[in-house]
Short mmCIF file of C-alpha atoms in Angstrom, two decimals:
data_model
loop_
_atom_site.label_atom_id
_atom_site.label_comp_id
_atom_site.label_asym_id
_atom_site.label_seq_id
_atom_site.Cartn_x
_atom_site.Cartn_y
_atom_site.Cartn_z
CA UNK A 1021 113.65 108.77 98.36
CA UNK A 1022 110.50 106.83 97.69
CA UNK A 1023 109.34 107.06 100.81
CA UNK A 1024 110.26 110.59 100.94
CA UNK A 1025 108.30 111.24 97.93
CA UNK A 1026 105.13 109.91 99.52
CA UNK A 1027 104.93 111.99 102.84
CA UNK A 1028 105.45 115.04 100.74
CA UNK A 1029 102.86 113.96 98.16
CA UNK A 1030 100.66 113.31 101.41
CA UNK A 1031 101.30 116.70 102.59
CA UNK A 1032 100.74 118.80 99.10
CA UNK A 1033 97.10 116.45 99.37
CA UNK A 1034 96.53 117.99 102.62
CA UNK A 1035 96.46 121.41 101.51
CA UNK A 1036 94.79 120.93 98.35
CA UNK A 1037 92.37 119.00 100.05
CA UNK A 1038 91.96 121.83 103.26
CA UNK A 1039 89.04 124.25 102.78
CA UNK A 1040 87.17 121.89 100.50
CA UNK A 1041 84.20 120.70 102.63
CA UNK A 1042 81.57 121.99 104.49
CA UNK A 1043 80.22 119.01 106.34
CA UNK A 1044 76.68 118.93 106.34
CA UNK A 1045 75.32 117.09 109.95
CA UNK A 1046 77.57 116.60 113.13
CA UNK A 1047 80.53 114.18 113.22
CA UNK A 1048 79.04 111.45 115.46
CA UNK A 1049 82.58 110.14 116.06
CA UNK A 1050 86.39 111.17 116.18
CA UNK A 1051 87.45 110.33 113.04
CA UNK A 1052 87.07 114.06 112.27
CA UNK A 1053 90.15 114.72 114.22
CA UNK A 1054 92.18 112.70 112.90
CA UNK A 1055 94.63 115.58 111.08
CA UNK A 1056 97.53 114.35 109.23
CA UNK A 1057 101.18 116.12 110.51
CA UNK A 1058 104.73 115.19 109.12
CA UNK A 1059 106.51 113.49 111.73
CA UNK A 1060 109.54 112.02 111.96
CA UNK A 1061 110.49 109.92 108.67
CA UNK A 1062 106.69 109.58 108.29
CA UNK A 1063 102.93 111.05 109.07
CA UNK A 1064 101.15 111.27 112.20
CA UNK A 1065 97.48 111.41 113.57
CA UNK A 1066 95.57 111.26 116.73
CA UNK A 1067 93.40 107.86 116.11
CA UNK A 1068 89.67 107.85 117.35
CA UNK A 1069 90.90 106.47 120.66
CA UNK A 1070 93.19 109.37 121.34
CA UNK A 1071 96.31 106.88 120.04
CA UNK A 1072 99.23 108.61 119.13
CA UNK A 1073 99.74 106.87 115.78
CA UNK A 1074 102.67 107.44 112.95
CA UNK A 1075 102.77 105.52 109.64
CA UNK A 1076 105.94 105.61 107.80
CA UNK A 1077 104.53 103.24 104.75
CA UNK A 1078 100.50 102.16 104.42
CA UNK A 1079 101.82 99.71 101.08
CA UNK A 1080 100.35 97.21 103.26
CA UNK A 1081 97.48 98.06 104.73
CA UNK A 1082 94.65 94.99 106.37
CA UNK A 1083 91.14 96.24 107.41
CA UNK A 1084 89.36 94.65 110.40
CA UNK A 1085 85.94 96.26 108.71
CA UNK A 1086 84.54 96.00 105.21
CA UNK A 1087 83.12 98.97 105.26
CA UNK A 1088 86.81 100.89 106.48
CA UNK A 1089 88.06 98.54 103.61
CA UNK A 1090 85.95 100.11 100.97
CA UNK A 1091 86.77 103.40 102.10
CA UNK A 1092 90.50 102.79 101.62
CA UNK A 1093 89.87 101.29 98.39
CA UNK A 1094 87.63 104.15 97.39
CA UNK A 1095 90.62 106.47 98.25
CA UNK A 1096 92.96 104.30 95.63
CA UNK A 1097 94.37 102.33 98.10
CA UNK A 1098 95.09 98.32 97.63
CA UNK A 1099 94.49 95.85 100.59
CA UNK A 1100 96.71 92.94 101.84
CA UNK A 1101 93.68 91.94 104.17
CA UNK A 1102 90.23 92.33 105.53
CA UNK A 1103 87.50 90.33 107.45
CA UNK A 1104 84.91 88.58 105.88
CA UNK A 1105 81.95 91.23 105.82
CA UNK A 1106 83.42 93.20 102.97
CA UNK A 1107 82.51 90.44 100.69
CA UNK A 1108 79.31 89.04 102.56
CA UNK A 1109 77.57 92.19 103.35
CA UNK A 1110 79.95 94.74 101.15
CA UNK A 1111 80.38 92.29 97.70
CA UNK A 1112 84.05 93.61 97.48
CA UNK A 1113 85.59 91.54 94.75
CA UNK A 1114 88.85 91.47 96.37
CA UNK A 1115 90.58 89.34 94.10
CA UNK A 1116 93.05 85.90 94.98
CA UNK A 1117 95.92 88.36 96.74
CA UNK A 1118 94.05 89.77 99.39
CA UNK A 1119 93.68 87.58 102.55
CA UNK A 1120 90.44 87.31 104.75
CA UNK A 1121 91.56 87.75 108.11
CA UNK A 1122 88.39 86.59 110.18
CA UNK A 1123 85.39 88.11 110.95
CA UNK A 1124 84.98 91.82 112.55
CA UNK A 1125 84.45 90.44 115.84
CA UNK A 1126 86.55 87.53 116.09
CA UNK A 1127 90.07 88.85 113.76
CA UNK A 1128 92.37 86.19 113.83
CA UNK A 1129 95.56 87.64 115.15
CA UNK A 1130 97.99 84.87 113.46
CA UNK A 1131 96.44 85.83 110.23
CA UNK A 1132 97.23 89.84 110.16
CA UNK A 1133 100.99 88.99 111.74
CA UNK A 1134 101.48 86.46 108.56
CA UNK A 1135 100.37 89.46 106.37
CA UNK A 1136 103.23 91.77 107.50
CA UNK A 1137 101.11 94.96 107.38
CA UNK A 1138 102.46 98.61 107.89
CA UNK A 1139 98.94 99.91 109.10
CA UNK A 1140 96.30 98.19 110.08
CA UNK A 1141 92.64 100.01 110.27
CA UNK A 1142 90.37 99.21 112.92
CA UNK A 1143 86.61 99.46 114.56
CA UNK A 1144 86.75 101.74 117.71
CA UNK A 1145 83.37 100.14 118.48
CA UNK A 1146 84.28 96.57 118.27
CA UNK A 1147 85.28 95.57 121.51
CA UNK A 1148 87.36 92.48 120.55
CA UNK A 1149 89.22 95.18 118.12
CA UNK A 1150 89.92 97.46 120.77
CA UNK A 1151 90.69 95.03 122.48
CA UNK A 1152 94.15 93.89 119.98
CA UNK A 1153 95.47 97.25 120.73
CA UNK A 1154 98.30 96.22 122.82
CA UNK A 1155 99.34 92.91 120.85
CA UNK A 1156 99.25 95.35 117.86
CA UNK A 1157 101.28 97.88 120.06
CA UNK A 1158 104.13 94.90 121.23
CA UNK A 1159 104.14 93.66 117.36
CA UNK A 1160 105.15 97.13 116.71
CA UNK A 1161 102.55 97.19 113.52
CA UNK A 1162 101.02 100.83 113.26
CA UNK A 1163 97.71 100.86 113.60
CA UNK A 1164 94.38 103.18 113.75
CA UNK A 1165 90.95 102.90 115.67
CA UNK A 1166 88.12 104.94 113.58
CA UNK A 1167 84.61 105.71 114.31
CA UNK A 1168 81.89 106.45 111.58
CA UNK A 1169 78.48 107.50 112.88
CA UNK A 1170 77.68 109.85 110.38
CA UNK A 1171 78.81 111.11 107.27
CA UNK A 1172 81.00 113.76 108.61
CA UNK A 1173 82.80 110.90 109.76
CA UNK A 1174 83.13 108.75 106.46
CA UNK A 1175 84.02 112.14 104.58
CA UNK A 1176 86.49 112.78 107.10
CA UNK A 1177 87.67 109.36 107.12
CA UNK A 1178 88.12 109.27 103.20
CA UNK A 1179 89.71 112.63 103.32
CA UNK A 1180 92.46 111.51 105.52
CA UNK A 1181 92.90 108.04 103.38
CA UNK A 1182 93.14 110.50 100.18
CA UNK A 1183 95.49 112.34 101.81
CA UNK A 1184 97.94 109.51 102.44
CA UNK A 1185 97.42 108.25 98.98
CA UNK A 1186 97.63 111.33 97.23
CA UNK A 1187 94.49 111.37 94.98
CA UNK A 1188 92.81 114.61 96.06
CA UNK A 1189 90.16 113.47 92.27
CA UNK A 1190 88.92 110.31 94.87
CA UNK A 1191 87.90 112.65 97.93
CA UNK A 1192 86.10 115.16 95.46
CA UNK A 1193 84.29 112.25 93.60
CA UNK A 1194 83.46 109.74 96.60
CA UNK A 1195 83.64 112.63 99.14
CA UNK A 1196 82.66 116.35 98.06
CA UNK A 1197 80.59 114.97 95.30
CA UNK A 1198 78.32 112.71 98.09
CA UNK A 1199 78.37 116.13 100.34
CA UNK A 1200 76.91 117.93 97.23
CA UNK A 1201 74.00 115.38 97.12
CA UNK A 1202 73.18 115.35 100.43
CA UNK A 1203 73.32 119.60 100.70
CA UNK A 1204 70.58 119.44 97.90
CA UNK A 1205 68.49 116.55 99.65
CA UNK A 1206 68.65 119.16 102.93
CA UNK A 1207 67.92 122.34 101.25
CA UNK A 1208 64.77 121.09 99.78
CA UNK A 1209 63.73 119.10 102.95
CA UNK A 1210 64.39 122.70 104.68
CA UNK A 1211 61.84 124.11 102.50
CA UNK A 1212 58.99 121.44 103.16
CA UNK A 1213 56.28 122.30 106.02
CA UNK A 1214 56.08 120.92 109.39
CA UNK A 1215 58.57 118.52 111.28
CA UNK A 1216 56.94 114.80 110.76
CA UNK A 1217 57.34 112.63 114.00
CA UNK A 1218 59.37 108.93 113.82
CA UNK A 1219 60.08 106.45 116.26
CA UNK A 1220 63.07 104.52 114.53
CA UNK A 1221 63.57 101.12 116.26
CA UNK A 1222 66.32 98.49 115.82
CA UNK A 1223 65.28 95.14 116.20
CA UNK A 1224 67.01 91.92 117.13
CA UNK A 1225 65.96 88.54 117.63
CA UNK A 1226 64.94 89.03 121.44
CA UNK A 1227 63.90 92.68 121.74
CA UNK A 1228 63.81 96.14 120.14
CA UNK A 1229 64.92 99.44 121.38
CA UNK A 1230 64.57 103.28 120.25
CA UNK A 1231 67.53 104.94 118.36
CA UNK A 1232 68.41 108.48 118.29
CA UNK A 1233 71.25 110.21 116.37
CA UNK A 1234 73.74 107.58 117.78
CA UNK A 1235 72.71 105.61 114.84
CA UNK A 1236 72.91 106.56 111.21
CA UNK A 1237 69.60 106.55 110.00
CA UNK A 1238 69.21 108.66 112.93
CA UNK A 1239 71.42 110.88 112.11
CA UNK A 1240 69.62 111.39 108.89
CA UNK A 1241 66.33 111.72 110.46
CA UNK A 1242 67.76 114.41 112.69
CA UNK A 1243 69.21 116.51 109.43
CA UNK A 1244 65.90 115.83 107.67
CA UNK A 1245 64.14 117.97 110.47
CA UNK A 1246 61.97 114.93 111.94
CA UNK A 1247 60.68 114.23 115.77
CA UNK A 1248 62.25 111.98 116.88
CA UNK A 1249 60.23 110.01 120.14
CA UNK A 1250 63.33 108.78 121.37
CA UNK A 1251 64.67 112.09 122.67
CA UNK A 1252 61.47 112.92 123.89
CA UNK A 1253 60.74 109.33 125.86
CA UNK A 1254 64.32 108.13 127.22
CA UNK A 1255 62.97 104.82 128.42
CA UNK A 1256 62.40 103.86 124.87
CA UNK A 1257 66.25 103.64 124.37
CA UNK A 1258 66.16 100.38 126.83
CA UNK A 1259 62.90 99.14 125.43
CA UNK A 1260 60.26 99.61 123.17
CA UNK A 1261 56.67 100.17 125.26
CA UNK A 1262 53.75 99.59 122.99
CA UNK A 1263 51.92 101.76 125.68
CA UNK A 1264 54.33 105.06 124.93
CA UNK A 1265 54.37 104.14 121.26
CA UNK A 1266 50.57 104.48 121.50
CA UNK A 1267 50.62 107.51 123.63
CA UNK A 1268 52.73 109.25 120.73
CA UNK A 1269 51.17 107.57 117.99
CA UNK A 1270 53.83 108.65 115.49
CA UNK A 1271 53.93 109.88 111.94
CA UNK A 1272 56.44 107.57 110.87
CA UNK A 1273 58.06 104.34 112.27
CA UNK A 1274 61.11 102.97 110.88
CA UNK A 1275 62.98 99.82 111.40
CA UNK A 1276 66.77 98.38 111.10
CA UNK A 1277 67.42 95.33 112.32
CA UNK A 1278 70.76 93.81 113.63
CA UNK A 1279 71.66 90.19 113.40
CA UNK A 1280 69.64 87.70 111.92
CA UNK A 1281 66.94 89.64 109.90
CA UNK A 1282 64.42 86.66 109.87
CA UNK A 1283 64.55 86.77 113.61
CA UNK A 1284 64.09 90.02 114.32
CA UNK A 1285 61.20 90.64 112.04
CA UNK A 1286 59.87 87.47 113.92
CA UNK A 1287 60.15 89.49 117.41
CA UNK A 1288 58.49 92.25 116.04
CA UNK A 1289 55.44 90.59 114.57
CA UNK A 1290 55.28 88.36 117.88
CA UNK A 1291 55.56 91.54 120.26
CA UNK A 1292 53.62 93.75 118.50
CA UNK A 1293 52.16 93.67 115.29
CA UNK A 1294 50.17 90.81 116.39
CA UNK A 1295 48.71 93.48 118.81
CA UNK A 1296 45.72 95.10 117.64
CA UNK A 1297 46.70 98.50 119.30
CA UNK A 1298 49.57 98.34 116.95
CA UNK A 1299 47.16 98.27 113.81
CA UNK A 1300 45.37 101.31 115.15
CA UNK A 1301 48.58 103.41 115.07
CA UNK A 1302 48.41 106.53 112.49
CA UNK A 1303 51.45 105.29 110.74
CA UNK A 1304 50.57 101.80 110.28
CA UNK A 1305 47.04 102.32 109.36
CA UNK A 1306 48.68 104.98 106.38
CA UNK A 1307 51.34 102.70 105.20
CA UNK A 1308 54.00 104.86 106.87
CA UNK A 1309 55.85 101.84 108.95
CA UNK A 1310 58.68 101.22 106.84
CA UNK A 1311 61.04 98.90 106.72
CA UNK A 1312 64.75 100.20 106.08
CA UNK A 1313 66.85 98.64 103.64
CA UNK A 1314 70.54 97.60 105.25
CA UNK A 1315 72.58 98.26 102.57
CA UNK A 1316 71.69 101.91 103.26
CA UNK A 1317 70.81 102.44 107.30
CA UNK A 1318 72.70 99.56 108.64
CA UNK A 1319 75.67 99.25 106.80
CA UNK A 1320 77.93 102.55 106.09
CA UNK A 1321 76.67 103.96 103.27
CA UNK A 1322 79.80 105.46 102.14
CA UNK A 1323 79.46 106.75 98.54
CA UNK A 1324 75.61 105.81 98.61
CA UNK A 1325 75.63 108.37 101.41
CA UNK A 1326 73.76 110.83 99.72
CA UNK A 1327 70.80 107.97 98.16
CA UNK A 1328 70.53 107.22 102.04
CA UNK A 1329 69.22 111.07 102.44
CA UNK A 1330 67.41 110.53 99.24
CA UNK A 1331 65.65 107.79 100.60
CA UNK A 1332 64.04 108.58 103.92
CA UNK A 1333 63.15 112.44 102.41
CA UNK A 1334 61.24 111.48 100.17
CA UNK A 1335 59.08 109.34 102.97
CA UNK A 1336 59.12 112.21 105.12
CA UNK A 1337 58.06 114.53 102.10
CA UNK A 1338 55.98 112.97 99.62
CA UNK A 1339 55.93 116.51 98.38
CA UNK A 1340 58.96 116.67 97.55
CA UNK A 1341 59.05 113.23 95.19
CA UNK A 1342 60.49 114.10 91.93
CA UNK A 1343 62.31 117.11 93.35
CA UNK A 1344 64.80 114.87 94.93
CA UNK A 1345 67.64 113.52 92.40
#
């Protein structure tokens, strides 16, 4: 009966919850999809993989990402599990009864099996997560790949994880009340002149390449109305050329970097800001090369969503600085 009372309580969330957003930039993933439908003496979904999954309990839910983690927390979850990031990079206090399970790219099987979950969430872009698919499969633990590329994603994500918890108040505060933010942030970026160009580059310790909307913060820039160089000069998605860079001499250039921070700021200086073409570039010389902070463009954002949009408008628009809440 307990159980019963759950799915049903899932399903009233699912129509109170229907109708309620208007995302406001493209679903970069498939987490959008994922549609909750009673099934047999539970709920089922189609995962971000195209799995076929059905939960009959999530009591016990372990998350192979901190930032999927927070989500299900943010939804009113509770965790038996999760990797190491969501207290590193996330500072989740998780408290003594949740279990770190490894690290997002190296999960330690042994770990989630002594944990006895009933759903287990996981990366579709982590190869070594896709990867536990079958042993997940022959353990017969349900589990979930997700994507999030954009905030379409997260929202849809957290609508989904409200949905099997019940608590329709979570997706309208850490959801619909994000979505409101954001639609503000865009309606008075909408209203500012002219379409600034970017070049937004994500640097590692041994090299640096171009990012489009395939990456968050270009997402964003995208929504904001910016040129972006990278879908106007594909070979800048391998590598960064100083020459093209040059040649475009951009408004804006922003950078994330991935890995060790220290070493790819290192790359950069070494590569090209030790270059004295590089000082002669518009958005150096005006104090427009920006670095991004992680916690915002390299990390998932997830209620600090709409501060992410906050953040790069008011770059792109100085005119719009005190507009912008």
């Amino acid at each position: 009966m307990k159980q019963f009372q759950k799915i049903l309580c899932a399903v009233l969330a699912a129509v109170l919850l229907t109708g309620c957003s208007s995302v406001p930039a493209e679903s970069g993933g498939a987490a959008a999809d994922a549609v909750l439908a009673p099934a047999a003496g539970g709920i089922a979904f189609t995962d971000a993989l195209d799995h076929e999954v059905t939960l009959e309990s999530w009591e016990r839910v372990v998350s192979l990402y901190g930032s999927f983690a927070e989500t299900w927390l943010l939804a009113g979850g509770t965790l038996a599990g999760t990797t190491e990031d969501a207290v590193s990079e996330r500072g989740l206090d998780l408290g003594e009864a949740v279990a770190v399970v490894g690290t997002v790219k190296e999960p330690g099987m042994e770990e989630i099996l002594a944990l006895a979950p009933d759903f287990v969430i996981l990366s579709a872009d982590v190869a070594s997560q896709v990867k536990l698919h079958g042993a997940l499969e022959e353990a017969g633990i349900p589990h979930a790949y997700y994507r999030v590329d954009a905030f379409a994603d997260y929202l849809a994500m957290l609508k989904q994880f409200c949905e099997l918890t019940g608590r329709a108040d979570l997706y309208q505060k850490n959801g619909l009340a994000v979505q409101k933010r954001i639609d503000a942030v865009l309606a008075a970026a909408e209203a500012a002149e002219g379409a600034p160009s970017v070049l937004l580059i994500r640097a590692y310790s041994t090299g640096a390449k171009a990012k489009g909307d395939d990456n968050l913060a270009g997402v964003i820039l995208r929504d904001l109305g910016a040129d972006n160089l990278a879908d106007r000069y594909e070979s800048l998605l391998e590598d960064v050329s100083l020459e093209e860079v040059i040649a475009a001499d951009p408004d804006f250039i922003f950078i994330t970097t991935m890995g060790a921070e220290d070493k790819a700021l290192a790359f950069m200086a070494e590569t090209f800001e030790e270059n004295p073409a590089w000082a002669g570039l518009s958005a150096v010389k005006n104090g427009d090369y920006v670095m991004l902070p992680k916690e915002l463009f390299h990390y998932k954002p997830n209620t600090r969503w709409g501060e992410s949009y906050a953040y790069l408008a008011e770059i792109l628009y100085p005119e719009l600085a005190g507009q912008i809440q």
